[in-house]
Short mmCIF file of C-alpha atoms and ligand atoms in Angstrom, two decimals:
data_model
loop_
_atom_site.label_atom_id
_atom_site.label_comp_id
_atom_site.label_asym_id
_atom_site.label_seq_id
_atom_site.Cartn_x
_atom_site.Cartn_y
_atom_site.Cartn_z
CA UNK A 1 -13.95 26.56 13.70
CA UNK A 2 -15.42 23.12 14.33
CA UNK A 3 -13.33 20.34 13.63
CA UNK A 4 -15.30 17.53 12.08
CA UNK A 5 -13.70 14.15 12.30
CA UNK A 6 -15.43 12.29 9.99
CA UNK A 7 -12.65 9.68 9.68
CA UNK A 8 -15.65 6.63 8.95
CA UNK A 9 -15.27 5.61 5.34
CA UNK A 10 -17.65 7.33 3.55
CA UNK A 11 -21.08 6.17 2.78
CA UNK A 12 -21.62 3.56 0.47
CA UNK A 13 -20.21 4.95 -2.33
CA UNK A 14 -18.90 3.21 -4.59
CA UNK A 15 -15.87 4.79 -5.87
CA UNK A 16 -16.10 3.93 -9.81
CA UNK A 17 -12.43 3.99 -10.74
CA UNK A 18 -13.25 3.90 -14.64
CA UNK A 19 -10.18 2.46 -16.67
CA UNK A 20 -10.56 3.62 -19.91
CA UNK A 21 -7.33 2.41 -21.18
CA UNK A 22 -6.37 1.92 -24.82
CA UNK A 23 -7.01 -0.52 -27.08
CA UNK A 24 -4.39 -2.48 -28.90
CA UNK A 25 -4.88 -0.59 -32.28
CA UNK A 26 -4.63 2.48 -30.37
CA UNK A 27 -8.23 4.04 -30.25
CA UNK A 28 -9.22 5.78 -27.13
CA UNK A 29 -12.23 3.84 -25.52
CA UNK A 30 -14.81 6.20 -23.67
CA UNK A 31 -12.16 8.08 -23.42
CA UNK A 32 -14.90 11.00 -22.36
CA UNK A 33 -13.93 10.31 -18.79
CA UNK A 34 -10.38 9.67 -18.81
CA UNK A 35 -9.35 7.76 -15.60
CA UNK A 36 -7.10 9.98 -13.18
CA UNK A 37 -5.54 5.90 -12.91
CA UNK A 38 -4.31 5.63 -16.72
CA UNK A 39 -4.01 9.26 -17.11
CA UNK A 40 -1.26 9.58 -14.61
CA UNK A 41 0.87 6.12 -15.73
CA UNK A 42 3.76 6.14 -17.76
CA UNK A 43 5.78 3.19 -20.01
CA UNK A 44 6.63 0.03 -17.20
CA UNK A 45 9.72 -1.39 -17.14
CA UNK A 46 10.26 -5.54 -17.17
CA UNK A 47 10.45 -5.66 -13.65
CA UNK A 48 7.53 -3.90 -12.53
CA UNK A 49 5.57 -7.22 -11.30
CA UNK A 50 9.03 -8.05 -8.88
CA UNK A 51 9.12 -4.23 -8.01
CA UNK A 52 5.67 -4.76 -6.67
CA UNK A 53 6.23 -8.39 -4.88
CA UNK A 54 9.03 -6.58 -3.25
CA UNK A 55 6.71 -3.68 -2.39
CA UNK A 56 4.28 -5.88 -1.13
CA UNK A 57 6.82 -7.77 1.42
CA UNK A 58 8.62 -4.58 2.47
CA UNK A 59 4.98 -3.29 3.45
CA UNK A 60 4.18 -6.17 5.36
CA UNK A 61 6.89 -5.86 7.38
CA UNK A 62 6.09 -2.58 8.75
CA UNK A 63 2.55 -3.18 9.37
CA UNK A 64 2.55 -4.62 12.80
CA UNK A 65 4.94 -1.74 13.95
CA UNK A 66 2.55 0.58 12.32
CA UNK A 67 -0.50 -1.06 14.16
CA UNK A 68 1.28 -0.91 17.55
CA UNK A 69 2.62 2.60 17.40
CA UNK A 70 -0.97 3.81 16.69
CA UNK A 71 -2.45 1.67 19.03
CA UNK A 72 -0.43 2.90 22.33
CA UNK A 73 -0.86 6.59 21.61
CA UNK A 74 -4.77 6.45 21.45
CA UNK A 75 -5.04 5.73 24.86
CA UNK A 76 -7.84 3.59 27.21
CA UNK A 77 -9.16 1.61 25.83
CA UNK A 78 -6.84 0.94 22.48
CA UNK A 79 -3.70 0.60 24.38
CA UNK A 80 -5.43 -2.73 26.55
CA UNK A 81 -4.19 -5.68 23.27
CA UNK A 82 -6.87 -7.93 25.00
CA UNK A 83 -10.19 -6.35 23.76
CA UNK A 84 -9.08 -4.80 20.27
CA UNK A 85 -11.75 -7.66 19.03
CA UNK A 86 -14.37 -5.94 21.20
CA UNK A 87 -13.21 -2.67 20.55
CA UNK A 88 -12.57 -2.03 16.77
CA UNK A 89 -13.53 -6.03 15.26
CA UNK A 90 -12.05 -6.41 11.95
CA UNK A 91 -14.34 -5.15 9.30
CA UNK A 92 -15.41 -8.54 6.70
CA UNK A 93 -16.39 -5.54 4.14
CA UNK A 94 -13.24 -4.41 3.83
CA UNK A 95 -11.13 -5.48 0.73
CA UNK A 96 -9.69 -8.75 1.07
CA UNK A 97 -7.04 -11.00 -0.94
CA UNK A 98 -8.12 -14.17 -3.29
CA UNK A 99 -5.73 -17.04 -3.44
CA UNK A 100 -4.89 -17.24 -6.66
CA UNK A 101 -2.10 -17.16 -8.81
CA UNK A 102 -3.39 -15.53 -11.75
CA UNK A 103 -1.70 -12.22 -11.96
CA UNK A 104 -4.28 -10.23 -13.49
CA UNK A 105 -6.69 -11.27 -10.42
CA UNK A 106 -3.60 -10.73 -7.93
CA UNK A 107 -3.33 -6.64 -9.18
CA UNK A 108 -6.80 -6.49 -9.02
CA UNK A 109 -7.14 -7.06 -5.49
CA UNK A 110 -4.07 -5.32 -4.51
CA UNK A 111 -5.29 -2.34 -6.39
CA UNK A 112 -8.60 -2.13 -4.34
CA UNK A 113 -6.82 -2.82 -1.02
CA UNK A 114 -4.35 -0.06 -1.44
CA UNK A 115 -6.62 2.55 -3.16
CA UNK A 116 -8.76 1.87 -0.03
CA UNK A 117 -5.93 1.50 2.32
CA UNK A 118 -4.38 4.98 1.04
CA UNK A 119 -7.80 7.08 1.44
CA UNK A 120 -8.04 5.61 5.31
CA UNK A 121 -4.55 6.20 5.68
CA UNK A 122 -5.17 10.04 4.51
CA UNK A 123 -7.99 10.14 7.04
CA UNK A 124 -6.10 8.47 9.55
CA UNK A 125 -2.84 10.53 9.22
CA UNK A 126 -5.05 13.85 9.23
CA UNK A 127 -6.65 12.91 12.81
CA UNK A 128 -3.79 11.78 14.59
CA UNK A 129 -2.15 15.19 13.06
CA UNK A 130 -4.71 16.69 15.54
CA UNK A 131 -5.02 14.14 18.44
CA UNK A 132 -1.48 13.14 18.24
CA UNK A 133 0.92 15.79 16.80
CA UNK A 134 3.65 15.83 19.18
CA UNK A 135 4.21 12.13 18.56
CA UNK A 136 6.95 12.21 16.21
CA UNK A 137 7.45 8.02 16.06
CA UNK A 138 3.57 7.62 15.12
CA UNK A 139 3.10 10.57 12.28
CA UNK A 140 6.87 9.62 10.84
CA UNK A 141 5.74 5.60 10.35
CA UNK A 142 2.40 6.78 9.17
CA UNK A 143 4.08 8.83 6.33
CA UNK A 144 6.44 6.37 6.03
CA UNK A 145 3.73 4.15 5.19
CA UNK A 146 2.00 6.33 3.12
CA UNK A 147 4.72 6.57 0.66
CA UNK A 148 5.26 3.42 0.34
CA UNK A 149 1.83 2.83 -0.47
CA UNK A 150 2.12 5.57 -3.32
CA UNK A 151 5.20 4.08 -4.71
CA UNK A 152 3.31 0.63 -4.67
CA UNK A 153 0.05 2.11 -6.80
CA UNK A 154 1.89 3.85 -9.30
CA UNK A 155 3.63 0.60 -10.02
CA UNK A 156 0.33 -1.66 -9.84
CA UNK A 157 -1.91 1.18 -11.71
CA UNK A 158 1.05 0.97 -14.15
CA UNK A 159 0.80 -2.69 -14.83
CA UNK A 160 -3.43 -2.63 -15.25
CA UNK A 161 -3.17 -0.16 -17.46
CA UNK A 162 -0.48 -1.01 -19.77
CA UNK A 163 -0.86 -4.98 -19.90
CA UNK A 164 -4.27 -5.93 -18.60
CA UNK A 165 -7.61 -4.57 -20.01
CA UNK A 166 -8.60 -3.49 -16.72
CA UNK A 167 -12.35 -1.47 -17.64
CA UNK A 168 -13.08 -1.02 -14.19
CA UNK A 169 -12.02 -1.46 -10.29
CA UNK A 170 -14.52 -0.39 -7.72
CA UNK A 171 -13.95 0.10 -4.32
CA UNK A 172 -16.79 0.30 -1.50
CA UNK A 173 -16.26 2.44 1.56
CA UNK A 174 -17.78 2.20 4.41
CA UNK A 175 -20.27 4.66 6.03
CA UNK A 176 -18.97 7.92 7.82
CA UNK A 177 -22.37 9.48 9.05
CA UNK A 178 -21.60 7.93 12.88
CA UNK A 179 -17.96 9.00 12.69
CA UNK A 180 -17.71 12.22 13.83
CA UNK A 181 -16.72 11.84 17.74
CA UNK A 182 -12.65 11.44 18.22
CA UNK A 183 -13.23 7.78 20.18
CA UNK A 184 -15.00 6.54 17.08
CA UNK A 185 -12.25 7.91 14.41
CA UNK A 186 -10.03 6.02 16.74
CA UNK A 187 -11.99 3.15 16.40
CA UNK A 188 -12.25 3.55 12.75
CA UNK A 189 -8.29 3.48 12.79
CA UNK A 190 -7.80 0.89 14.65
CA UNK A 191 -10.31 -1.48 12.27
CA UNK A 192 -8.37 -0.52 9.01
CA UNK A 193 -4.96 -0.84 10.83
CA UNK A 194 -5.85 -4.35 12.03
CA UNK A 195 -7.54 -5.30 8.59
CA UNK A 196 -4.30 -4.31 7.10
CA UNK A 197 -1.94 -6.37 9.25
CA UNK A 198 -3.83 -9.31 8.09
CA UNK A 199 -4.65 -8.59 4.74
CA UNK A 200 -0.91 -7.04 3.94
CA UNK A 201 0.21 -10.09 5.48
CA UNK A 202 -1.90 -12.56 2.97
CA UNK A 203 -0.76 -10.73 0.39
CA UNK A 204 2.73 -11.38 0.72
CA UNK A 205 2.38 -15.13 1.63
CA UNK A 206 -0.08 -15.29 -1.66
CA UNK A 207 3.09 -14.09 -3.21
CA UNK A 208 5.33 -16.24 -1.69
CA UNK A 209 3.06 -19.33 -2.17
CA UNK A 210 2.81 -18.76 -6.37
CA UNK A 211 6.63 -18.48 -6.42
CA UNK A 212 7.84 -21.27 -4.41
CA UNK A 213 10.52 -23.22 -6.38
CA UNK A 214 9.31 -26.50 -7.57
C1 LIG B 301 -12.18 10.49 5.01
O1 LIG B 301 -12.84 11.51 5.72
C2 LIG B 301 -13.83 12.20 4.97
C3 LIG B 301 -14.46 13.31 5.78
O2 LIG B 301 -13.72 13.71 6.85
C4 LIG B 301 -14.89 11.23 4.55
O3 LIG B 301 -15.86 11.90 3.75
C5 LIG B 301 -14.25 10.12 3.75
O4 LIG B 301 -15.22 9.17 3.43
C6 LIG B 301 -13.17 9.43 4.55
N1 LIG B 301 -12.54 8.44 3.69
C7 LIG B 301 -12.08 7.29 4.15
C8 LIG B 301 -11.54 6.34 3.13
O5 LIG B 301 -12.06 7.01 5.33
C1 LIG B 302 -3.92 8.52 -2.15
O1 LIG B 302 -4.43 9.40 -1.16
C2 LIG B 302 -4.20 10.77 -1.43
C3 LIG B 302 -4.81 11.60 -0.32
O2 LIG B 302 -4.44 11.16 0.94
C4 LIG B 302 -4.82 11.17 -2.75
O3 LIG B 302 -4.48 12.51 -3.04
C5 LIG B 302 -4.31 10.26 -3.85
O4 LIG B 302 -5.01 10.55 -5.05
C6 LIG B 302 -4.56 8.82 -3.49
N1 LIG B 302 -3.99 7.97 -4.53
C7 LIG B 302 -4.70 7.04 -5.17
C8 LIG B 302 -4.00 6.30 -6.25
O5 LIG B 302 -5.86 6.79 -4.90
C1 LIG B 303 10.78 6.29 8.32
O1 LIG B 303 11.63 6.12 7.21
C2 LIG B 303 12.91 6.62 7.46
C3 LIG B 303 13.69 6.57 6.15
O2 LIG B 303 13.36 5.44 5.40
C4 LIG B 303 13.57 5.80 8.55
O3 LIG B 303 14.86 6.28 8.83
C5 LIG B 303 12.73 5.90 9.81
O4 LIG B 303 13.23 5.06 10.81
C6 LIG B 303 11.31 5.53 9.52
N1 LIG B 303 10.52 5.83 10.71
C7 LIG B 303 9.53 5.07 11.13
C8 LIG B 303 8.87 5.49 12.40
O5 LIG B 303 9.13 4.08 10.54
C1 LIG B 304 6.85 12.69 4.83
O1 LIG B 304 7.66 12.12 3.83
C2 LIG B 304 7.94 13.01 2.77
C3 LIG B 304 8.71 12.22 1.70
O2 LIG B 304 9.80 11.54 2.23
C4 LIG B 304 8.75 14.18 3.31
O3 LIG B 304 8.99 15.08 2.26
C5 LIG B 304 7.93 14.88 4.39
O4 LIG B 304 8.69 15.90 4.97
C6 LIG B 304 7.54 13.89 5.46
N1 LIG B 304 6.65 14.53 6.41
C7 LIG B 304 6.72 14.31 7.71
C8 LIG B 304 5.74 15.04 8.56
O5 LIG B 304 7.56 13.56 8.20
C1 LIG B 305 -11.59 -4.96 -22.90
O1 LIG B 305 -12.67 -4.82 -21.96
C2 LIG B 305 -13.84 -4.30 -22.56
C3 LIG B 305 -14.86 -4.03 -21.46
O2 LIG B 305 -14.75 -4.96 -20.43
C4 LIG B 305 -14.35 -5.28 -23.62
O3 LIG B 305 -15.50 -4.74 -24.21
C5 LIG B 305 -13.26 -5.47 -24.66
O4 LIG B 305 -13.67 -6.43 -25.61
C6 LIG B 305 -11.95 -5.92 -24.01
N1 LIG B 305 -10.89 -5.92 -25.00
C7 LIG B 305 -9.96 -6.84 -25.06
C8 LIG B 305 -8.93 -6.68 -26.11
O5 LIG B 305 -9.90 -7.77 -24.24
C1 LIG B 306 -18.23 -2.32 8.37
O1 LIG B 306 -18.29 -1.46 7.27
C2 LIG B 306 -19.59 -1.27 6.80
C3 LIG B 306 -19.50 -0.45 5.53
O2 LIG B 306 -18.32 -0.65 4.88
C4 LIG B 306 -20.42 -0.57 7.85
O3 LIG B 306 -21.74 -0.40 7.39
C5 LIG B 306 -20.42 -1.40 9.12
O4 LIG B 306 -21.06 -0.70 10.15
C6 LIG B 306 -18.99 -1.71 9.55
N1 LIG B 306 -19.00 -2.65 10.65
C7 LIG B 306 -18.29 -2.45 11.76
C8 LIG B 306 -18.36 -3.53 12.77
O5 LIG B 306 -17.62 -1.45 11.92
C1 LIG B 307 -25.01 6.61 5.30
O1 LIG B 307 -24.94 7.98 5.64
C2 LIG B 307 -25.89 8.78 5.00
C3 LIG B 307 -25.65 10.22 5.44
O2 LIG B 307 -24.29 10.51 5.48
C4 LIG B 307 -27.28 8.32 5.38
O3 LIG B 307 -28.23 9.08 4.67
C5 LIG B 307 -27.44 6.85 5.04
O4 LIG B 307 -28.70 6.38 5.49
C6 LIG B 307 -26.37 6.03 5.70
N1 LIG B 307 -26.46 4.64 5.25
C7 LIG B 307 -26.36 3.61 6.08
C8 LIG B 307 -26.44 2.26 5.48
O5 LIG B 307 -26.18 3.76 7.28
C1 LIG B 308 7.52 1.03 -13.52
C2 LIG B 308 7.48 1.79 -12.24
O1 LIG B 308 6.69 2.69 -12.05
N1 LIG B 308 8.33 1.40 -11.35
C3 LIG B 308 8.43 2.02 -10.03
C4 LIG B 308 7.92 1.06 -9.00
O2 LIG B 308 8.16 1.62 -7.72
C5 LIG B 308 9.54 1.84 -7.45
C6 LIG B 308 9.65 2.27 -6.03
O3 LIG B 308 8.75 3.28 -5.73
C7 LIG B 308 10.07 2.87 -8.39
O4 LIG B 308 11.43 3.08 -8.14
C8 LIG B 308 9.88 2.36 -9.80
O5 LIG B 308 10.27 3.34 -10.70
#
């Protein structure tokens, strides 16, 4: 059986993550489609928004570990810290953060960075389950990770759906037609891992910065 690696983020597709959430008055809007997102989501407690801030710091503290661990067990030339700009350059299409301090817009992003981080990390997780599986350190922080990140949508799809009239959140991934050699789903992990150091790492000082006590 051939093993396709198509880690690349699929083609442009725009993943239309339809809301249809309730109205106040309780009528179902388009509810023809239900959204897996508001489907899923149950009451939220008060603390939900300092759950996630919490979420979003614990994260970021793992991330450089993360990025390391995979990084030394791809090999030449991922191992070699001085070209990673050269060899898997950050990716400006990827989701990014907005500073801002206006919750609703603050969810919103987080939402399409982790729905996008969590399908790479799926990918990810699945090829270094082939390449890698003897490398107990690197598939144990990668699930780690991952259910962290699961923890961390529940509680954000939790919060747009119960308090913010979220219709819509779409999230673009990439292409994955070139993607099927094992160097390029390497280099494909390597991008994502390095966007989300940085972007995990805005996202908590974003936090930090609309909290700081005046
Ligand atoms: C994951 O891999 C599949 C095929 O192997 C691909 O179709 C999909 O686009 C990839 N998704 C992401 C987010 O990388
Ligand atoms: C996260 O990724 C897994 C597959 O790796 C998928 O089953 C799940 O639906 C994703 N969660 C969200 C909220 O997108
Ligand atoms: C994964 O999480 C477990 C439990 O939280 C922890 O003991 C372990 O050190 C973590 N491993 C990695 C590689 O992050
Ligand atoms: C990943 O984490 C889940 C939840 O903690 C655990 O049930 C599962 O056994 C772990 N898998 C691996 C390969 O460590
Ligand atoms: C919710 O959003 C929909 C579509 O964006 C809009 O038509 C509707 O008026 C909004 N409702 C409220 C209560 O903001
Ligand atoms: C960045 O991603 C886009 C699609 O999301 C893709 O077309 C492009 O080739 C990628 N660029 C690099 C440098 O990987
Ligand atoms: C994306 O991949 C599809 C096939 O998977 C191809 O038809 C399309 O031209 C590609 N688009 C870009 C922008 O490379
Ligand atoms: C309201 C809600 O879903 N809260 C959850 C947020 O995430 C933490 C950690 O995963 C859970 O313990 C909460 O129940």
């Amino acid at each position: 059986m051939q093993l396709t690696m198509n880690l690349m983020i699929a083609g442009v597709i725009p993943l239309l993550l339809a809301l249809h959430c309730k109205l106040m008055s309780g009528k179902p809007v388009l509810m023809k489609k239900r959204s897996l997102m508001c489907h899923s989501s149950s009451q939220c407690n008060h603390h939900v928004y300092g759950q996630i801030r919490h979420q979003v710091a614990d994260l970021n503290k793992q991330a450089s570990a993360l990025l390391n661990v995979y990084l030394e067990h791809q090999g030449y030339p991922f191992n070699d810290k001085q070209n990673l700009n050269d060899i898997c350059p950050i990716n400006a299409s990827f989701p990014s953060v907005h500073q801002t301090c206006n919750k609703k817009e603050i969810l919103i992003d987080l939402y399409k960075i982790f729905v996008f981080f969590n399908a790479s990390l799926g990918n990810i997780t699945r090829d270094q389950n082939n390449f890698n599986p003897a490398v107990a350190q690197l598939i144990q922080a990668l699930n780690n990770t991952s259910n962290a990140v699961r923890g961390l949508l529940s509680n954000l799809t939790c919060l747009l759906c119960s308090e913010y009239n979220v219709s819509h959140v779409d999230v673009t991934y990439g292409n994955s037609s070139d993607w099927n050699k094992k160097l390029q789903s390497k280099k494909q992990g390597c991008q994502v891992l390095r966007w989300y150091e940085g972007v995990v790492s805005e996202a908590a000082s974003n936090f930090k910065e609309c909290h700081k006590p005046v």
